[in-house]
XYZ file of C-alpha atoms in Angstrom:
559
model
C 99.013 120.710 68.378
C 101.628 121.021 70.621
C 103.465 124.358 69.437
C 103.307 126.318 66.723
C 106.861 126.404 63.993
C 107.356 129.604 61.878
C 110.856 130.243 59.625
C 112.537 132.500 61.591
C 112.750 134.548 57.834
C 108.449 134.333 58.143
C 109.007 135.458 61.073
C 109.408 138.867 60.176
C 106.577 139.842 57.729
C 104.546 138.697 59.967
C 102.348 141.795 60.835
C 103.482 141.577 65.168
C 99.852 141.504 66.431
C 98.510 139.404 64.191
C 101.133 136.811 65.743
C 100.663 137.372 69.037
C 96.939 137.033 68.333
C 97.537 133.572 67.619
C 99.145 132.553 69.498
C 97.353 134.105 72.408
C 94.962 131.820 70.762
C 96.779 128.427 71.002
C 97.215 129.185 74.637
C 94.282 129.883 75.606
C 92.819 126.693 73.879
C 94.956 124.555 76.024
C 93.509 126.087 78.587
C 96.099 128.246 80.247
C 95.367 131.972 79.926
C 97.572 134.750 78.114
C 97.831 137.501 80.525
C 99.788 141.061 80.511
C 102.549 140.221 81.306
C 102.735 136.871 78.456
C 102.043 138.785 75.851
C 104.696 141.809 76.823
C 107.075 139.404 76.993
C 105.728 137.477 73.233
C 106.378 141.076 72.371
C 109.983 141.014 73.111
C 110.914 137.613 71.989
C 109.646 138.345 68.686
C 111.615 141.875 68.725
C 114.413 140.066 69.769
C 114.648 137.476 67.008
C 113.669 140.135 63.814
C 116.543 142.266 65.252
C 119.096 138.572 65.455
C 117.601 137.929 62.167
C 118.801 141.006 60.992
C 122.478 140.893 61.610
C 122.968 137.221 60.760
C 122.001 138.925 57.075
C 121.520 136.113 55.140
C 118.373 135.133 52.897
C 119.150 131.279 52.756
C 120.180 130.476 56.192
C 116.016 130.122 57.867
C 116.384 128.526 60.835
C 113.099 127.291 62.040
C 111.477 127.532 65.522
C 109.251 126.094 67.689
C 106.914 128.776 69.858
C 105.046 127.245 72.719
C 106.316 123.939 72.845
C 103.875 121.787 75.399
C 105.974 119.186 77.533
C 103.319 116.061 77.296
C 101.935 115.713 81.070
C 103.838 117.892 82.277
C 101.076 120.015 83.564
C 101.566 122.749 80.724
C 105.019 123.153 81.110
C 106.509 124.822 77.948
C 109.715 126.461 76.719
C 109.389 129.586 74.603
C 111.066 128.658 71.621
C 112.863 125.754 70.028
C 115.218 125.994 67.180
C 115.606 122.760 65.399
C 119.757 121.350 63.452
C 120.696 118.347 61.758
C 123.147 119.050 65.199
C 121.300 120.355 67.887
C 118.121 121.692 69.395
C 118.452 124.410 70.991
C 115.870 125.930 73.663
C 115.685 129.883 74.577
C 113.782 131.724 78.023
C 113.202 134.676 77.300
C 112.790 137.099 79.988
C 111.740 140.155 79.536
C 114.020 141.562 82.028
C 117.142 143.022 82.679
C 117.988 140.737 85.687
C 117.137 136.798 86.206
C 116.867 134.755 89.478
C 117.568 131.710 90.375
C 114.414 129.890 89.613
C 114.735 131.590 85.948
C 118.020 129.559 85.942
C 116.505 126.474 86.893
C 113.595 126.780 84.206
C 115.921 126.611 81.431
C 118.275 123.993 82.479
C 114.897 121.799 82.989
C 113.518 122.170 80.017
C 117.324 121.558 79.045
C 117.279 118.061 81.752
C 113.978 116.854 80.010
C 114.192 117.448 75.961
C 117.852 115.807 76.956
C 116.372 112.428 78.653
C 112.659 111.824 77.681
C 111.956 113.274 74.443
C 112.505 109.829 71.170
C 113.071 112.679 68.361
C 116.265 113.994 70.236
C 117.712 110.515 71.722
C 116.662 108.511 68.060
C 118.167 111.639 66.148
C 121.227 111.837 68.285
C 120.633 115.008 68.945
C 122.622 117.781 71.387
C 120.301 119.275 73.477
C 121.457 123.352 74.478
C 119.365 125.827 76.352
C 119.701 129.538 76.812
C 118.420 132.274 78.582
C 117.668 135.551 77.144
C 117.191 138.633 78.698
C 115.410 141.029 75.789
C 116.411 144.402 78.353
C 119.574 143.359 80.201
C 122.997 142.821 78.968
C 124.294 140.352 81.717
C 126.581 137.636 79.862
C 127.454 135.694 82.892
C 127.498 131.158 82.714
C 125.280 130.347 86.202
C 125.289 126.748 86.399
C 126.368 125.701 83.541
C 123.858 127.441 81.601
C 124.616 131.018 79.687
C 123.224 133.364 79.851
C 122.340 135.722 76.499
C 121.688 139.623 75.715
C 121.444 141.314 72.065
C 124.812 142.258 72.134
C 126.266 138.549 73.193
C 123.354 136.340 71.156
C 125.308 136.020 67.904
C 128.271 135.036 69.465
C 127.493 132.803 71.789
C 125.490 130.606 69.472
C 127.805 129.494 66.550
C 124.740 129.502 63.729
C 127.828 129.071 61.011
C 128.179 125.529 62.012
C 124.777 124.038 62.333
C 122.332 123.348 59.356
C 119.346 124.625 60.159
C 115.971 121.578 60.027
C 112.749 121.925 57.912
C 109.774 122.604 59.012
C 108.494 119.405 58.907
C 111.795 117.727 60.840
C 109.978 120.428 63.140
C 106.379 118.587 62.765
C 108.126 115.237 63.887
C 109.991 116.713 67.344
C 106.119 118.450 67.759
C 104.310 115.014 67.185
C 107.916 112.481 69.144
C 106.570 110.786 72.292
C 107.772 112.580 75.212
C 107.348 110.215 78.687
C 108.763 111.823 81.880
C 109.663 109.344 84.296
C 106.801 108.232 86.765
C 106.915 107.350 89.943
C 107.789 104.071 91.592
C 102.940 103.676 91.657
C 102.596 104.548 88.208
C 105.435 102.401 87.055
C 104.140 99.639 88.430
C 100.203 100.106 87.213
C 101.482 100.749 83.983
C 103.420 97.598 84.035
C 100.965 95.620 84.933
C 98.546 97.049 83.291
C 99.866 97.268 79.440
C 103.061 94.595 80.519
C 105.647 98.057 80.011
C 107.978 99.941 81.524
C 107.933 104.403 80.129
C 110.803 104.126 77.045
C 113.114 106.487 78.627
C 116.782 105.689 77.463
C 117.802 104.852 81.012
C 115.025 102.221 81.424
C 115.349 101.252 77.593
C 119.124 101.482 76.906
C 120.911 101.911 80.363
C 121.574 100.267 83.475
C 118.212 98.952 83.983
C 117.631 96.706 81.073
C 121.047 95.173 81.421
C 120.706 94.357 84.744
C 116.910 92.589 84.089
C 119.219 90.515 81.091
C 121.473 89.799 83.331
C 118.784 88.101 85.684
C 116.396 86.787 83.577
C 119.897 85.153 82.099
C 120.807 83.691 85.101
C 117.312 82.298 86.535
C 116.342 80.915 83.430
C 119.966 78.925 82.948
C 119.544 77.666 86.195
C 116.017 76.985 85.603
C 116.325 75.148 82.351
C 120.605 73.844 82.708
C 122.557 74.197 86.115
C 119.096 72.832 88.291
C 121.269 74.149 91.737
C 120.246 76.594 93.687
C 121.213 80.419 93.085
C 122.376 83.739 95.087
C 121.906 87.145 93.059
C 122.792 90.020 94.188
C 121.508 93.324 92.773
C 123.201 96.619 93.913
C 122.688 100.273 92.821
C 122.741 104.413 93.657
C 119.552 105.770 95.377
C 116.765 106.242 93.021
C 118.473 103.987 90.664
C 115.707 101.687 89.558
C 116.204 98.643 91.519
C 112.552 98.278 92.227
C 111.099 97.952 88.442
C 114.248 95.789 87.703
C 112.678 93.677 90.039
C 108.831 94.756 89.423
C 109.911 93.860 85.890
C 111.534 90.767 86.191
C 108.194 89.982 88.334
C 106.219 90.692 86.096
C 107.196 88.936 83.017
C 108.499 85.925 84.621
C 105.489 85.037 86.209
C 103.666 85.692 82.689
C 106.231 83.077 81.351
C 105.339 80.500 83.923
C 101.453 81.283 83.204
C 101.560 80.822 79.866
C 104.059 77.660 79.175
C 101.621 75.647 82.208
C 105.343 74.398 83.573
C 106.661 72.457 86.952
C 108.200 75.952 88.468
C 106.216 77.858 91.098
C 106.927 82.054 89.728
C 108.410 84.745 91.230
C 107.623 87.062 94.588
C 108.593 89.985 95.845
C 109.819 90.285 98.750
C 110.082 93.801 101.326
C 109.902 95.030 104.619
C 108.605 98.164 103.948
C 105.425 97.635 105.107
C 103.799 100.803 102.684
C 105.433 100.475 99.140
C 104.035 97.146 99.936
C 100.583 97.171 100.849
C 101.039 100.484 97.869
C 102.142 98.073 94.925
C 99.596 94.975 96.488
C 96.480 97.780 95.668
C 98.443 99.363 92.287
C 98.028 95.495 90.493
C 94.295 95.047 92.068
C 93.353 98.105 90.203
C 95.541 97.565 87.130
C 94.724 93.876 86.507
C 90.762 94.495 87.655
C 90.828 92.126 90.695
C 90.945 93.037 94.076
C 93.307 90.086 95.892
C 95.820 89.520 92.946
C 98.322 91.894 94.205
C 99.183 89.236 97.169
C 100.081 86.594 94.260
C 102.583 88.580 93.761
C 104.340 90.443 96.482
C 104.164 90.138 99.757
C 105.036 91.594 103.359
C 108.752 90.450 103.924
C 107.243 89.556 107.963
C 104.571 87.818 106.941
C 106.592 85.489 104.401
C 109.024 84.311 106.823
C 106.457 83.680 109.681
C 104.644 81.280 107.293
C 107.394 79.250 106.282
C 109.731 78.955 109.094
C 111.176 76.580 111.476
C 107.832 74.210 109.987
C 107.675 71.485 106.715
C 105.423 73.958 104.628
C 107.093 74.493 101.447
C 106.187 78.380 99.341
C 105.438 77.060 95.869
C 107.465 79.943 93.966
C 111.166 78.840 92.764
C 112.717 82.672 93.168
C 112.403 85.209 95.402
C 112.626 89.128 94.874
C 114.143 90.297 98.292
C 113.870 94.031 97.947
C 116.320 96.119 100.346
C 118.405 93.998 101.305
C 120.622 95.911 102.748
C 117.935 96.278 105.517
C 118.190 92.620 106.332
C 117.675 91.926 110.267
C 120.346 90.326 112.425
C 119.730 87.967 114.528
C 118.404 90.272 118.036
C 116.226 91.805 116.086
C 114.788 88.406 114.232
C 114.785 87.149 117.781
C 114.481 83.390 116.159
C 116.567 80.711 117.540
C 119.828 82.500 117.031
C 119.126 83.109 112.722
C 120.317 86.626 111.305
C 117.120 87.077 108.524
C 119.519 86.207 105.826
C 120.047 82.924 107.116
C 115.990 82.199 107.215
C 115.500 83.570 104.021
C 118.578 80.932 102.557
C 116.693 78.072 105.270
C 113.634 78.660 103.199
C 115.266 78.143 99.865
C 117.028 75.272 100.524
C 112.999 73.735 101.371
C 112.082 75.246 97.723
C 115.454 73.116 96.234
C 114.379 70.309 97.699
C 110.405 70.593 96.114
C 111.222 72.287 93.213
C 114.275 71.467 92.320
C 115.753 74.484 91.200
C 115.856 77.949 93.386
C 117.238 81.400 92.940
C 116.966 84.046 95.625
C 117.503 87.787 94.429
C 118.903 90.525 96.451
C 118.355 93.805 95.591
C 120.860 95.804 97.308
C 120.718 99.931 98.279
C 123.283 102.288 99.057
C 123.167 103.848 102.925
C 119.778 103.161 103.196
C 119.122 101.444 106.267
C 116.495 102.651 109.227
C 115.189 100.468 111.678
C 117.682 99.303 114.303
C 119.055 95.966 113.946
C 119.467 96.630 110.181
C 123.040 98.475 110.229
C 125.727 95.419 108.988
C 124.420 95.155 105.672
C 125.810 93.169 103.524
C 127.817 91.413 106.036
C 124.770 89.583 107.575
C 124.826 88.235 103.856
C 127.942 87.145 103.805
C 128.136 85.267 107.200
C 125.024 83.246 105.634
C 126.865 82.071 102.599
C 130.249 81.773 103.481
C 129.631 78.100 104.240
C 127.312 77.375 101.486
C 129.161 75.378 99.105
C 125.800 74.240 97.729
C 125.330 77.812 96.498
C 126.381 79.743 93.412
C 127.080 83.439 94.176
C 126.274 86.349 91.618
C 127.010 90.072 92.378
C 129.322 93.216 91.164
C 132.909 94.199 91.053
C 132.027 96.179 94.519
C 130.633 93.208 96.395
C 133.830 91.431 95.677
C 135.991 92.374 98.326
C 132.951 91.923 100.583
C 132.984 88.294 100.049
C 136.638 87.463 100.306
C 136.953 83.957 100.484
C 133.193 82.615 100.177
C 133.299 80.204 97.138
C 131.526 80.294 93.888
C 131.324 83.720 93.454
C 130.376 84.836 89.479
C 131.704 88.645 88.932
C 128.429 90.245 87.224
C 129.726 94.038 86.688
C 125.286 94.458 84.824
C 124.421 94.109 88.098
C 125.081 96.897 89.297
C 123.279 100.006 88.727
C 124.979 103.577 88.987
C 122.829 106.081 87.210
C 120.302 107.493 90.021
C 116.934 107.903 88.062
C 115.262 109.808 90.445
C 114.882 113.152 90.768
C 115.448 113.197 86.852
C 118.356 111.129 86.134
C 120.214 113.139 88.961
C 122.031 111.637 91.584
C 121.713 113.795 94.695
C 123.051 110.775 97.588
C 126.265 112.697 98.037
C 124.986 115.547 98.135
C 122.917 114.162 100.952
C 126.185 112.384 102.785
C 128.003 115.689 102.244
C 125.405 117.615 104.621
C 124.908 114.435 107.316
C 128.582 114.209 107.781
C 129.487 118.101 107.830
C 131.044 117.985 105.729
C 130.753 121.769 104.576
C 133.437 121.906 101.748
C 132.059 118.599 99.825
C 128.246 120.011 100.289
C 129.288 122.489 98.762
C 130.544 121.498 95.624
C 127.537 118.603 95.420
C 124.960 121.410 95.564
C 127.439 123.049 92.399
C 126.897 120.452 90.770
C 122.922 118.686 91.022
C 121.769 122.993 90.434
C 123.961 122.804 87.745
C 121.336 120.034 86.611
C 117.940 121.113 87.145
C 117.883 120.870 90.227
C 115.628 122.627 93.425
C 116.705 123.371 96.965
C 115.304 126.054 98.920
C 115.127 126.857 102.262
C 112.883 128.959 104.042
C 111.477 129.687 107.537
C 108.211 130.198 106.629
C 105.709 127.912 105.806
C 103.331 130.165 104.366
C 106.125 131.061 101.742
C 106.905 127.201 100.722
C 103.001 126.935 100.671
C 103.166 129.527 98.128
C 106.296 128.070 96.309
C 104.995 124.734 95.352
C 101.319 126.423 94.595
C 102.984 129.135 91.786
C 104.893 126.060 89.899
C 104.780 126.190 86.251
C 104.047 122.315 86.631
C 101.265 121.822 88.252
C 100.460 118.464 88.336
C 102.951 117.555 90.985
C 102.851 116.475 94.218
C 104.220 118.453 97.293
C 104.192 117.137 100.867
C 105.294 117.295 104.077
C 108.737 115.086 105.208
C 109.346 114.926 109.217
C 112.247 112.476 110.586
C 109.865 109.991 113.562
C 112.715 111.760 115.854
C 110.898 114.719 116.027
C 108.488 114.727 119.286
C 107.796 116.286 122.106
C 108.286 120.027 122.893
C 110.295 119.446 119.185
C 107.422 118.703 117.547
C 105.165 121.418 119.455
C 106.866 124.090 118.718
C 106.624 122.593 114.537
C 102.945 122.660 114.022
C 102.831 126.082 115.878
C 105.529 126.690 112.752
C 103.411 125.353 110.727
C 100.119 126.995 112.017
C 98.653 123.942 111.889
C 96.927 122.202 115.364
C 95.872 119.163 114.026
C 99.206 118.641 112.339
C 100.637 115.001 112.880
C 103.177 113.156 111.381
C 101.978 109.337 111.662
C 100.629 107.316 108.708
C 99.078 103.559 108.936
C 101.092 101.556 106.353
C 97.712 100.643 105.263
C 96.699 103.936 104.317
C 100.345 105.214 103.287
C 98.901 104.436 99.407
C 96.101 106.847 100.021
C 98.040 109.482 100.821
C 100.885 109.435 98.717
C 98.635 109.357 95.876
C 96.134 111.454 96.920
C 96.299 113.373 100.200
C 100.104 114.844 100.569
C 99.512 117.925 98.375
C 96.577 119.380 101.872
C 99.609 119.024 104.205
C 98.616 117.788 106.825
C 99.573 114.978 108.045
C 104.059 114.609 107.153
C 105.695 111.160 106.024
C 108.717 109.798 108.563
C 111.132 107.968 106.785
C 109.002 104.475 107.800
C 106.073 105.603 105.029
C 108.093 107.185 102.621
C 111.019 105.103 101.792
C 111.260 103.995 98.712
C 108.272 105.871 97.550
C 108.802 109.354 95.785
C 107.433 113.305 96.100
C 108.002 115.374 93.300
C 108.346 118.293 95.734
C 108.718 117.255 99.285
C 109.380 120.317 101.657
C 111.523 118.495 104.499
C 110.716 120.102 108.301
C 113.971 119.888 110.006
C 111.986 120.003 113.887
C 115.153 119.480 116.181
C 116.102 115.860 115.966
C 119.178 116.856 113.256
C 121.388 119.902 114.456
C 125.053 121.320 114.021
C 127.060 122.786 116.704
C 130.400 123.691 116.199
C 131.224 121.696 112.840
C 129.784 117.975 114.167
């Protein structure tokens, strides 16, 4: 059982001490202690609800409430009260005090966003989800970051109960029994995909951009394989965190499964990335999911190794689909240092060889925005335009956003479903505009974007005291969250020594070997002894990162 169900009219008839004992016993059975502060909060919550129900003064209007609904897989996170109506779900987060903190606001908003995004019952019944912060001792009536503060005086005024139809207890039980799947990180998603063949059943994946992009990609590749028998280049673009890698991995798994089960002459698909840590980690996750070491190498390869093996020779890859992730980071001629050709041209040349051997080939380029981190990666999509401008033998599929870049290039096919514009990272909150504004010193835009992402439940803290940071993450409501230190690779010399002093860690380092990145992300990051640089963390995720500004980014006079 994941929550206790009561009707409001039945609540006022129950002995309050017995009710609190039942809540205490239930909470402790879940493995959590009910301390004096929690018991006092229940006491105040019950009195508040009984008072409001008395003001409603309607015996036939009986609201169904769920107390202490434990969000599955969320380490003990639980809203105080959830009211279930036929039209919407209302979350009440009670605080037995006169005022609120920023964390109180974030907590209540977080419940709203999570139940909307990840709870099957709310989606299947097309229910609105509202959340309120209730101050049992206060009189404040503010709206902070799109969250209304409630008190005894404004409770019935701010919630329009007259136009809501209370659901019965069986509906509340359906809510409790319904699936709730928070979005996993890329490593967990990879494991689940290769273990069960499924990505999590989340609205943005099953109904949104990811599924639309996947279906279009599948259609293009299969048409080429069965009808057109030609050469394709497909561009899949997206904002940071939109799920481009999930599209690639889902296609990789399903296409190779199809090839293997149908015994065709096609070579299958391979995932290529220049991100060494990501390649090593995903390889290991595939090995573990399939139960055999080394199988991951059949699905994923480092781009550098792949190019070295098949460039400037007669060797042919045994694949007819190449999935090239982070294509915006492709190397220019100087960085390639391979006879004056860029990385896009090198891959096109390899595709030419595949076409000769297999009779069809598709190169899929996954393009992110503003994610180049090495020298020689700055030209982005321009390198691909240069590589394809004279290749009339290739059909090119791309979203409309690249149309102007490819002006003058022949055989263009505009497919807007190939662009993913909704970030699913950070609980569907796109923080890229805020980061861009900060890095460009646009204070006005940064403040506007900060207010927006906080209204969606994004939590951001700034501190010069590392011990306070540690205390904060250790007291987070969700005990399953991974946290870790991130730092720029540009922090060196005296700046780095100052960071070590500030952390109080004489053995602190920011170097993580790409072969050890998976171990760090899956386990060691919580120890806070090593920080990941941009080279180790690109494409991988920490739930609650602590970013160290160590002198590499300084603003003076607005610059």
